[in-house]
């Protein structure tokens, strides 16, 4: 009894504060249907931070980008409604970065990541084991097909939509999370090693369960781009753990191999269905031909550079299955590369590889442009991702 009382006095529990709740609503606004609160909360974050010093170079870059794009869109005949939609969808991330940069209390921590992963697990368990339609399959963003039909990949197996209500977006974010947490030690500074390992494993499993080819390609891209950083990490850990006996290392390796084989066995039906329906040459050829046909609609160099005539277009025509192509259509190649250059400039050097992966994964459904993606990549560019949990127990 005395031991329990001593342990209780030796720890303190930090409960979620207003900023934690604000980040939760922002990150999960799509899945909880709170999109209407997204930009008011972003404006609130910006307003709270305006009393602090603002870096003039970044502010000027942001204003110039938004001003150029606004003028370009209006000159091509867009309505005010279409202008608002295009700025919100393609350039809203600039305002999100401003909110995270100005209000340093806004951070994505381990608590939000655990909820992100938990929603993926809940979705798969609810549908595959209990045969209950999860809330993500009842979301109004899922249209034109039965939710179960879109999630099914064959053999009675379903993939998860995740917090972004889109398998490609959620899976790509999880793939980037995995490499960010694994390679960036500063992100893991406020979480103990065992908790970090468990979280990393769950992030990887959730990424697999999203069953998205776009996410898998993003993961493969990051394997190549992050290889030098991973090798440096392995050399560092080898130097630190040089005292470890060979028998202990062998035992750890055996546990890892057995754990991997167990996961493969448990996921065998899922992987078999996934490879049969998505990870094959026929499906990739179909996607390539479909994207090529869409890209051929740009008729002139001027359309490619500045965007097409926007007279008569409605806000509902924004986005689609090939989002970067739609961005080139609506804001032009100059606007698309201008945004990439601005984000690259805002983003810390160690996080730029993850920003690039997010931008490339946006070829399909717009990983970096949807609300969930805007929050994750906005926090990434503002260096506001740290695995400190809202309700973690911190030893004194």
Short mmCIF file of C-alpha atoms in Angstrom, two decimals:
data_model
loop_
_atom_site.label_atom_id
_atom_site.label_comp_id
_atom_site.label_asym_id
_atom_site.label_seq_id
_atom_site.Cartn_x
_atom_site.Cartn_y
_atom_site.Cartn_z
CA UNK A 1 0.00 0.00 0.00
CA UNK A 2 2.82 2.36 0.94
CA UNK A 3 4.56 1.55 -2.39
CA UNK A 4 1.44 2.44 -4.38
CA UNK A 5 1.03 5.74 -2.51
CA UNK A 6 4.68 6.59 -3.11
CA UNK A 7 4.36 5.89 -6.83
CA UNK A 8 1.23 8.05 -7.05
CA UNK A 9 3.01 10.99 -5.39
CA UNK A 10 5.98 10.60 -7.75
CA UNK A 11 3.97 11.27 -10.88
CA UNK A 12 1.77 14.00 -12.27
CA UNK A 13 -0.94 13.66 -14.91
CA UNK A 14 -1.40 16.43 -17.46
CA UNK A 15 -5.00 16.51 -18.60
CA UNK A 16 -5.95 17.75 -22.10
CA UNK A 17 -6.04 21.53 -22.30
CA UNK A 18 -7.87 23.85 -24.71
CA UNK A 19 -5.10 23.61 -27.32
CA UNK A 20 -5.17 19.78 -27.23
CA UNK A 21 -8.92 19.82 -27.88
CA UNK A 22 -8.48 22.42 -30.62
CA UNK A 23 -5.92 20.22 -32.43
CA UNK A 24 -8.19 17.18 -31.98
CA UNK A 25 -11.12 18.96 -33.66
CA UNK A 26 -8.86 20.21 -36.47
CA UNK A 27 -7.24 16.82 -37.16
CA UNK A 28 -10.46 14.80 -37.00
CA UNK A 29 -12.88 17.42 -38.33
CA UNK A 30 -13.75 15.29 -41.38
CA UNK A 31 -14.58 12.10 -39.54
CA UNK A 32 -16.62 13.90 -36.83
CA UNK A 33 -18.31 16.15 -39.44
CA UNK A 34 -17.01 19.34 -37.83
CA UNK A 35 -15.64 20.92 -41.04
CA UNK A 36 -17.57 24.11 -40.36
CA UNK A 37 -15.41 24.71 -37.26
CA UNK A 38 -12.08 24.16 -39.06
CA UNK A 39 -11.17 27.63 -40.32
CA UNK A 40 -12.68 29.51 -37.35
CA UNK A 41 -10.31 27.47 -35.15
CA UNK A 42 -7.42 28.25 -37.51
CA UNK A 43 -8.24 31.98 -37.35
CA UNK A 44 -8.40 31.68 -33.54
CA UNK A 45 -4.91 30.18 -33.49
CA UNK A 46 -3.57 32.95 -35.73
CA UNK A 47 -5.25 35.63 -33.61
CA UNK A 48 -3.80 34.20 -30.39
CA UNK A 49 -0.29 34.35 -31.83
CA UNK A 50 -0.39 37.80 -33.42
CA UNK A 51 0.82 39.37 -30.19
CA UNK A 52 4.13 37.56 -30.69
CA UNK A 53 6.84 38.41 -33.18
CA UNK A 54 6.17 37.38 -36.76
CA UNK A 55 8.97 36.43 -39.13
CA UNK A 56 8.65 39.01 -41.91
CA UNK A 57 10.16 36.88 -44.69
CA UNK A 58 7.65 34.06 -44.19
CA UNK A 59 4.73 36.49 -43.87
CA UNK A 60 5.72 38.28 -47.07
CA UNK A 61 6.13 34.97 -48.95
CA UNK A 62 2.68 33.86 -47.83
CA UNK A 63 0.99 37.14 -48.78
CA UNK A 64 2.70 37.23 -52.19
CA UNK A 65 1.64 33.65 -52.98
CA UNK A 66 -1.99 34.16 -51.95
CA UNK A 67 -2.14 37.54 -53.73
CA UNK A 68 -0.73 36.15 -57.01
CA UNK A 69 -3.10 33.17 -57.01
CA UNK A 70 -6.13 35.31 -56.12
CA UNK A 71 -5.41 37.73 -58.96
CA UNK A 72 -4.82 34.88 -61.44
CA UNK A 73 -8.10 33.15 -60.52
CA UNK A 74 -10.15 36.35 -60.76
CA UNK A 75 -8.61 37.33 -64.12
CA UNK A 76 -9.72 33.99 -65.55
CA UNK A 77 -13.35 34.67 -64.72
CA UNK A 78 -13.92 32.75 -61.50
CA UNK A 79 -16.84 33.59 -59.24
CA UNK A 80 -16.26 34.65 -55.64
CA UNK A 81 -17.60 31.25 -54.50
CA UNK A 82 -15.11 29.39 -56.71
CA UNK A 83 -12.27 31.67 -55.60
CA UNK A 84 -13.07 30.94 -51.94
CA UNK A 85 -13.20 27.20 -52.56
CA UNK A 86 -9.91 27.13 -54.48
CA UNK A 87 -8.09 29.18 -51.84
CA UNK A 88 -9.52 26.99 -49.07
CA UNK A 89 -8.73 23.66 -50.74
CA UNK A 90 -5.36 24.31 -52.37
CA UNK A 91 -3.91 27.11 -50.23
CA UNK A 92 -5.63 26.60 -46.87
CA UNK A 93 -2.48 24.85 -45.65
CA UNK A 94 -0.68 28.23 -45.70
CA UNK A 95 -3.11 29.52 -43.05
CA UNK A 96 -2.76 26.28 -41.07
CA UNK A 97 1.03 26.69 -41.02
CA UNK A 98 0.54 30.27 -39.81
CA UNK A 99 -1.70 29.09 -36.95
CA UNK A 100 0.75 26.39 -35.80
CA UNK A 101 3.74 28.72 -36.18
CA UNK A 102 2.19 31.61 -34.25
CA UNK A 103 0.44 29.61 -31.52
CA UNK A 104 3.12 27.23 -30.21
CA UNK A 105 0.61 25.58 -27.87
CA UNK A 106 -0.92 23.91 -30.93
CA UNK A 107 0.89 20.60 -31.31
CA UNK A 108 0.15 17.13 -32.62
CA UNK A 109 1.15 14.78 -29.82
CA UNK A 110 1.08 11.06 -29.13
CA UNK A 111 -2.52 11.28 -27.91
CA UNK A 112 -3.79 12.46 -31.30
CA UNK A 113 -1.65 9.86 -33.09
CA UNK A 114 -3.05 7.05 -30.93
CA UNK A 115 -6.59 8.20 -31.76
CA UNK A 116 -5.65 8.38 -35.47
CA UNK A 117 -4.40 4.78 -35.35
CA UNK A 118 -7.28 3.64 -33.14
CA UNK A 119 -9.89 4.83 -35.65
CA UNK A 120 -8.29 2.63 -38.32
CA UNK A 121 -8.32 -0.40 -36.01
CA UNK A 122 -11.89 0.31 -34.92
CA UNK A 123 -13.06 0.49 -38.52
CA UNK A 124 -11.51 -2.83 -39.57
CA UNK A 125 -12.60 -4.66 -36.40
CA UNK A 126 -16.14 -3.26 -36.56
CA UNK A 127 -16.69 -4.29 -40.18
CA UNK A 128 -14.63 -7.48 -40.47
CA UNK A 129 -15.26 -9.10 -37.09
CA UNK A 130 -18.58 -7.75 -35.79
CA UNK A 131 -20.13 -6.97 -39.20
CA UNK A 132 -21.22 -3.53 -37.96
CA UNK A 133 -20.95 -0.57 -40.31
CA UNK A 134 -18.43 1.88 -38.79
CA UNK A 135 -19.11 5.60 -38.63
CA UNK A 136 -16.57 6.29 -41.38
CA UNK A 137 -18.72 4.27 -43.81
CA UNK A 138 -21.73 6.46 -42.98
CA UNK A 139 -19.92 9.68 -43.81
CA UNK A 140 -21.49 12.03 -46.40
CA UNK A 141 -18.09 12.45 -48.14
CA UNK A 142 -18.37 8.88 -49.43
CA UNK A 143 -20.53 9.08 -52.54
CA UNK A 144 -21.29 7.32 -55.83
CA UNK A 145 -20.96 3.81 -54.37
CA UNK A 146 -21.90 1.76 -51.35
CA UNK A 147 -19.26 2.36 -48.65
CA UNK A 148 -18.70 -1.35 -48.15
CA UNK A 149 -18.23 -1.83 -51.88
CA UNK A 150 -15.57 0.88 -52.04
CA UNK A 151 -13.79 -0.51 -48.98
CA UNK A 152 -13.89 -4.14 -50.13
CA UNK A 153 -10.74 -5.54 -51.71
CA UNK A 154 -12.04 -9.10 -52.15
CA UNK A 155 -12.24 -12.34 -50.15
CA UNK A 156 -14.58 -10.64 -47.71
CA UNK A 157 -11.79 -8.30 -46.59
CA UNK A 158 -12.21 -4.53 -46.24
CA UNK A 159 -9.68 -1.74 -45.98
CA UNK A 160 -9.96 1.24 -43.67
CA UNK A 161 -10.86 4.78 -44.73
CA UNK A 162 -9.27 6.27 -41.63
CA UNK A 163 -9.69 9.76 -40.15
CA UNK A 164 -9.39 11.42 -43.58
CA UNK A 165 -12.38 9.31 -44.77
CA UNK A 166 -10.16 8.21 -47.68
CA UNK A 167 -7.84 5.18 -47.69
CA UNK A 168 -5.20 6.85 -49.89
CA UNK A 169 -4.97 9.98 -47.74
CA UNK A 170 -5.06 8.25 -44.35
CA UNK A 171 -2.61 5.55 -45.50
CA UNK A 172 -0.17 8.09 -46.95
CA UNK A 173 -0.21 10.16 -43.75
CA UNK A 174 0.44 7.00 -41.70
CA UNK A 175 3.33 6.00 -43.99
CA UNK A 176 4.90 9.43 -43.50
CA UNK A 177 4.22 9.29 -39.75
CA UNK A 178 6.12 5.99 -39.55
CA UNK A 179 9.30 7.38 -41.10
CA UNK A 180 9.00 10.71 -39.29
CA UNK A 181 8.76 9.01 -35.89
CA UNK A 182 11.46 6.47 -36.72
CA UNK A 183 14.11 8.81 -38.09
CA UNK A 184 13.51 12.10 -36.25
CA UNK A 185 14.66 11.80 -32.63
CA UNK A 186 13.49 15.31 -31.73
CA UNK A 187 9.88 14.24 -32.40
CA UNK A 188 10.24 11.39 -29.89
CA UNK A 189 11.96 13.43 -27.17
CA UNK A 190 9.00 13.42 -24.74
CA UNK A 191 8.04 9.75 -24.92
CA UNK A 192 9.84 6.76 -23.45
CA UNK A 193 11.44 4.14 -25.70
CA UNK A 194 8.94 1.33 -25.09
CA UNK A 195 5.91 3.56 -25.74
CA UNK A 196 7.59 4.90 -28.89
CA UNK A 197 8.17 1.34 -30.13
CA UNK A 198 4.56 0.30 -29.53
CA UNK A 199 3.28 3.44 -31.23
CA UNK A 200 5.58 2.93 -34.22
CA UNK A 201 4.37 -0.66 -34.65
CA UNK A 202 0.72 0.37 -34.45
CA UNK A 203 1.25 3.19 -36.98
CA UNK A 204 2.80 0.68 -39.41
CA UNK A 205 -0.04 -1.83 -38.96
CA UNK A 206 -2.66 0.90 -39.45
CA UNK A 207 -0.86 1.99 -42.63
CA UNK A 208 -1.08 -1.59 -43.96
CA UNK A 209 -4.78 -1.87 -43.08
CA UNK A 210 -5.60 1.21 -45.18
CA UNK A 211 -4.82 -0.99 -48.21
CA UNK A 212 -3.95 1.90 -50.52
CA UNK A 213 -1.55 1.54 -53.45
CA UNK A 214 -0.86 5.29 -53.24
CA UNK A 215 0.16 4.85 -49.59
CA UNK A 216 2.35 1.86 -50.43
CA UNK A 217 4.09 3.81 -53.19
CA UNK A 218 4.61 6.67 -50.72
CA UNK A 219 6.13 4.19 -48.26
CA UNK A 220 8.42 2.81 -50.97
CA UNK A 221 9.49 6.33 -51.95
CA UNK A 222 10.36 7.12 -48.34
CA UNK A 223 12.37 3.91 -48.02
CA UNK A 224 14.65 5.27 -50.76
CA UNK A 225 14.67 8.90 -49.62
CA UNK A 226 15.18 8.07 -45.93
CA UNK A 227 17.78 5.32 -46.43
CA UNK A 228 20.84 7.46 -45.49
CA UNK A 229 19.06 8.71 -42.36
CA UNK A 230 18.04 5.16 -41.38
CA UNK A 231 21.63 3.93 -41.80
CA UNK A 232 22.92 6.75 -39.58
CA UNK A 233 20.34 5.81 -36.95
CA UNK A 234 21.40 2.14 -37.03
CA UNK A 235 25.08 3.09 -36.63
CA UNK A 236 24.21 5.36 -33.70
CA UNK A 237 22.17 2.65 -31.95
CA UNK A 238 24.92 0.10 -32.56
CA UNK A 239 27.46 2.41 -30.91
CA UNK A 240 25.19 3.11 -27.93
CA UNK A 241 24.27 -0.54 -27.42
CA UNK A 242 27.75 -1.91 -27.91
CA UNK A 243 27.70 -3.38 -24.41
CA UNK A 244 24.75 -5.66 -25.22
CA UNK A 245 25.68 -9.35 -25.24
CA UNK A 246 25.40 -11.37 -28.43
CA UNK A 247 22.88 -13.77 -26.87
CA UNK A 248 20.56 -10.89 -25.91
CA UNK A 249 20.73 -9.45 -29.42
CA UNK A 250 19.97 -12.89 -30.90
CA UNK A 251 16.96 -13.26 -28.61
CA UNK A 252 15.64 -9.82 -29.62
CA UNK A 253 16.04 -10.65 -33.30
CA UNK A 254 14.16 -13.92 -32.79
CA UNK A 255 11.29 -12.08 -31.11
CA UNK A 256 11.11 -9.59 -33.99
CA UNK A 257 11.08 -12.38 -36.60
CA UNK A 258 8.40 -14.33 -34.73
CA UNK A 259 6.32 -11.19 -34.33
CA UNK A 260 6.63 -10.43 -38.04
CA UNK A 261 5.60 -13.98 -39.00
CA UNK A 262 2.62 -13.82 -36.62
CA UNK A 263 1.46 -10.54 -38.18
CA UNK A 264 1.80 -12.02 -41.67
CA UNK A 265 -0.30 -15.02 -40.61
CA UNK A 266 -3.01 -12.87 -39.05
CA UNK A 267 -3.06 -10.57 -42.09
CA UNK A 268 -2.74 -13.34 -44.68
CA UNK A 269 -6.30 -12.98 -46.05
CA UNK A 270 -5.96 -9.21 -46.11
CA UNK A 271 -2.64 -9.30 -47.95
CA UNK A 272 -3.86 -11.95 -50.40
CA UNK A 273 -6.92 -9.87 -51.29
CA UNK A 274 -4.88 -6.69 -51.50
CA UNK A 275 -2.26 -8.15 -53.85
CA UNK A 276 -4.97 -9.68 -56.02
CA UNK A 277 -6.98 -6.47 -56.42
CA UNK A 278 -4.52 -3.58 -56.08
CA UNK A 279 -0.85 -4.53 -56.12
CA UNK A 280 -0.64 -5.93 -59.64
CA UNK A 281 0.40 -4.76 -63.09
CA UNK A 282 -3.14 -4.72 -64.52
CA UNK A 283 -4.44 -2.34 -61.86
CA UNK A 284 -1.39 -0.06 -62.13
CA UNK A 285 -1.77 0.01 -65.93
CA UNK A 286 -5.43 1.01 -65.55
CA UNK A 287 -4.48 3.86 -63.19
CA UNK A 288 -1.73 5.07 -65.55
CA UNK A 289 -4.06 5.11 -68.57
CA UNK A 290 -6.79 6.86 -66.59
CA UNK A 291 -4.46 9.61 -65.37
CA UNK A 292 -2.92 10.04 -68.84
CA UNK A 293 -6.36 10.50 -70.38
CA UNK A 294 -7.21 13.20 -67.82
CA UNK A 295 -3.90 15.02 -68.31
CA UNK A 296 -4.46 15.17 -72.09
CA UNK A 297 -7.37 17.60 -71.53
CA UNK A 298 -4.97 20.52 -71.12
CA UNK A 299 -5.02 21.94 -74.65
CA UNK A 300 -2.33 24.65 -74.63
CA UNK A 301 0.90 25.72 -72.93
CA UNK A 302 -0.90 28.77 -71.51
CA UNK A 303 -3.47 26.49 -69.84
CA UNK A 304 -0.67 24.45 -68.29
CA UNK A 305 1.25 27.49 -67.06
CA UNK A 306 -1.56 29.73 -65.77
CA UNK A 307 -4.69 27.51 -65.67
CA UNK A 308 -7.81 27.20 -67.80
CA UNK A 309 -10.71 29.60 -68.23
CA UNK A 310 -12.82 29.41 -65.06
CA UNK A 311 -15.99 31.10 -66.35
CA UNK A 312 -19.02 29.01 -65.43
CA UNK A 313 -17.14 26.55 -63.19
CA UNK A 314 -18.68 25.76 -59.81
CA UNK A 315 -16.98 25.03 -56.45
CA UNK A 316 -18.21 21.41 -56.62
CA UNK A 317 -15.87 20.80 -59.57
CA UNK A 318 -12.80 21.24 -57.33
CA UNK A 319 -10.69 18.18 -56.50
CA UNK A 320 -11.60 14.77 -57.84
CA UNK A 321 -9.66 11.56 -58.46
CA UNK A 322 -6.56 13.29 -59.89
CA UNK A 323 -6.10 16.26 -57.58
CA UNK A 324 -2.75 17.63 -58.78
CA UNK A 325 -4.08 17.65 -62.34
CA UNK A 326 -7.14 19.59 -61.13
CA UNK A 327 -4.78 22.00 -59.34
CA UNK A 328 -2.86 22.62 -62.58
CA UNK A 329 -6.17 23.21 -64.35
CA UNK A 330 -7.49 25.66 -61.77
CA UNK A 331 -4.40 27.54 -60.54
CA UNK A 332 -1.81 26.65 -63.18
CA UNK A 333 1.63 25.10 -62.94
CA UNK A 334 2.98 28.39 -61.57
CA UNK A 335 0.51 28.24 -58.68
CA UNK A 336 1.24 24.56 -57.97
CA UNK A 337 5.02 25.03 -57.93
CA UNK A 338 4.66 28.35 -56.11
CA UNK A 339 2.84 26.53 -53.30
CA UNK A 340 5.47 23.76 -53.23
CA UNK A 341 8.28 26.36 -53.09
CA UNK A 342 6.55 28.24 -50.25
CA UNK A 343 5.93 25.08 -48.21
CA UNK A 344 9.52 23.95 -48.83
CA UNK A 345 10.71 27.33 -47.56
CA UNK A 346 8.48 27.20 -44.47
CA UNK A 347 9.37 23.58 -43.62
CA UNK A 348 12.41 22.74 -41.43
CA UNK A 349 15.19 21.04 -43.35
CA UNK A 350 14.86 17.70 -41.54
CA UNK A 351 11.15 17.47 -42.43
CA UNK A 352 11.35 18.42 -46.11
CA UNK A 353 11.65 14.84 -47.33
CA UNK A 354 8.28 14.06 -45.69
CA UNK A 355 6.71 17.17 -47.20
CA UNK A 356 7.92 16.08 -50.65
CA UNK A 357 6.42 12.60 -50.13
CA UNK A 358 3.08 14.18 -49.16
CA UNK A 359 3.11 16.42 -52.21
CA UNK A 360 3.79 13.48 -54.55
CA UNK A 361 1.11 11.34 -52.90
CA UNK A 362 -1.34 14.16 -53.69
CA UNK A 363 -1.25 13.06 -57.33
CA UNK A 364 -4.28 10.91 -56.48
CA UNK A 365 -6.73 12.20 -53.86
CA UNK A 366 -4.85 15.23 -52.55
CA UNK A 367 -3.18 14.06 -49.35
CA UNK A 368 -1.81 17.50 -48.58
CA UNK A 369 -4.99 19.43 -49.50
CA UNK A 370 -7.83 17.74 -47.57
CA UNK A 371 -8.49 19.09 -44.07
CA UNK A 372 -6.83 16.19 -42.23
CA UNK A 373 -3.78 16.51 -44.48
CA UNK A 374 -3.64 20.28 -44.07
CA UNK A 375 -3.39 19.85 -40.30
CA UNK A 376 -0.74 17.12 -40.39
CA UNK A 377 1.48 18.79 -43.00
CA UNK A 378 0.83 22.24 -41.54
CA UNK A 379 2.12 20.97 -38.19
CA UNK A 380 5.02 19.27 -40.00
CA UNK A 381 6.04 22.55 -41.70
CA UNK A 382 5.68 24.46 -38.42
CA UNK A 383 7.73 21.79 -36.59
CA UNK A 384 4.77 21.24 -34.24
CA UNK A 385 4.72 17.45 -34.03
CA UNK A 386 6.07 16.05 -30.76
CA UNK A 387 5.06 12.80 -29.12
CA UNK A 388 4.03 14.26 -25.78
CA UNK A 389 0.72 12.79 -24.74
CA UNK A 390 -2.05 14.98 -23.24
CA UNK A 391 -2.70 12.49 -20.44
CA UNK A 392 0.72 10.89 -20.13
CA UNK A 393 2.23 10.13 -16.72
CA UNK A 394 5.44 12.11 -16.33
CA UNK A 395 7.87 11.02 -13.58
CA UNK A 396 9.38 13.78 -11.49
#
